[in-house]
Amino acid sequence: MAAASSNSERARAPPAIPMPSPPPSKATSLSSSLPLFHYLFPLTHFTRFVLFQFKIGLCQLSVTPDKDRNIAHARTAIQDAASKGAQLVLLPEIWNSPYSNDSFPVYAEDIDAGADASPSTAMLSELSRLLKITIVGGSIPERSGDRLYNTCCVFDTDGKLLAKHRKIHLFDIDIPGEITFIESKTLTAGETPTIVDTEVGRIGIGICYDIRFPELAMIYAARGAHLLCYPGAFNMTTGPLHWELLQRARATDNQLYVATCSPARETGSGYVAWGHSTLVGPFGEVLATTEHEEAIIIAEIDYSITEQRRKNLPITTQRRGDLYQLVDFQRLNSQ
Ligand SMILES: NC(=O)CC(=O)C(=O)O
């Protein structure tokens, strides 16, 4: 038994940080239990209270070439989700612009320059503050200097920008006769994994193609994530085969919740999204999903179930660190 546990500790370099684990359904102080994480990703509040049972809202939005309309439309959807009890709202990948290399430079916003330069994130900040909800704001094209990124912003319940994730793995694929898309023609890849402490738990962020890379999800799990959020716009070729499969794989391998949010399908548009925004539980089970039309999915997350599943199926302590290892370079280099 002792050998098994020291092997499993060696399977993650540095060793994994346990998922914050308060009594089920009770608020707890997350920052005080995790000094290392606090050091790596400083929290603004000394004490952060985490809800372990709450509702998530996935807003599968129609997206048009009219940016003002897209922003107004997202605003209404977020308000609707909050009125139905959602304390965390997730938006789709590229919800303020058509998904195309021609559009990215035109619709891009300078998020760091503030509200006037970024009406999309200004709206998210305002709503998270007014509605007192956490928002994982899908993604928008971001302009930073002479570069463009595909960027997800996370807002705290007081409207503060907690984190910005720039899509790490760009969507460069070529399936002849089916789909060719080269995001790297216009976009630059992000350089860092993004995991953030919020009032609804520790959330690892990925954008669409990022979900295909299991190592990223594994790193988030090793940093104690409760939930992975992937805004994503899979397409009509890969969507039917891979979208649900990848979500269930990331959830099952890491025994945590996975939430995804896609734009609704617009058959006339240049890039036709698959839709099917989904919440998957820590046993790999689809808890809530939808088809391809516009929809707001409201579903329950309960992190005590994650703890239960990890006890039922203790793969975390059964890893063979004598045979393989996952190395988190960012954490390792910061020690
Ligand atoms: N659009 C993406 O980033 C990813 C995708 O459609 C796929 O991986 O397939």
mmCIF file of C-alpha atoms in Angstrom, residues 56 58 227 247 257-260 277-281 285-289 297 299-301:
data_model
loop_
_atom_site.group_PDB
_atom_site.id
_atom_site.type_symbol
_atom_site.label_atom_id
_atom_site.label_comp_id
_atom_site.label_asym_id
_atom_site.label_seq_id
_atom_site.Cartn_x
_atom_site.Cartn_y
_atom_site.Cartn_z
ATOM 1 C CA ILE A 56 -24.148 26.132 -14.319
ATOM 2 C CA LEU A 58 -24.361 26.939 -20.860
ATOM 3 C CA LEU A 227 -14.107 21.640 -13.334
ATOM 4 C CA GLN A 247 -15.450 15.611 -23.272
ATOM 5 C CA TYR A 257 -16.653 17.838 -14.317
ATOM 6 C CA VAL A 258 -16.250 19.016 -17.914
ATOM 7 C CA ALA A 259 -18.466 21.764 -19.375
ATOM 8 C CA THR A 260 -18.493 22.810 -23.016
ATOM 9 C CA SER A 277 -23.048 22.084 -25.636
ATOM 10 C CA THR A 278 -22.764 19.626 -22.775
ATOM 11 C CA LEU A 279 -22.039 19.046 -19.102
ATOM 12 C CA VAL A 280 -20.244 15.792 -18.271
ATOM 13 C CA GLY A 281 -19.862 14.457 -14.728
ATOM 14 C CA GLU A 285 -21.686 10.582 -17.686
ATOM 15 C CA VAL A 286 -23.499 13.142 -19.856
ATOM 16 C CA LEU A 287 -25.523 15.133 -17.320
ATOM 17 C CA ALA A 288 -27.065 17.663 -19.671
ATOM 18 C CA THR A 289 -26.814 18.390 -23.366
ATOM 19 C CA ILE A 297 -28.802 24.575 -20.541
ATOM 20 C CA ALA A 299 -27.561 21.906 -14.888
ATOM 21 C CA GLU A 300 -26.470 21.042 -11.370
ATOM 22 C CA ILE A 301 -22.838 20.576 -10.339
#
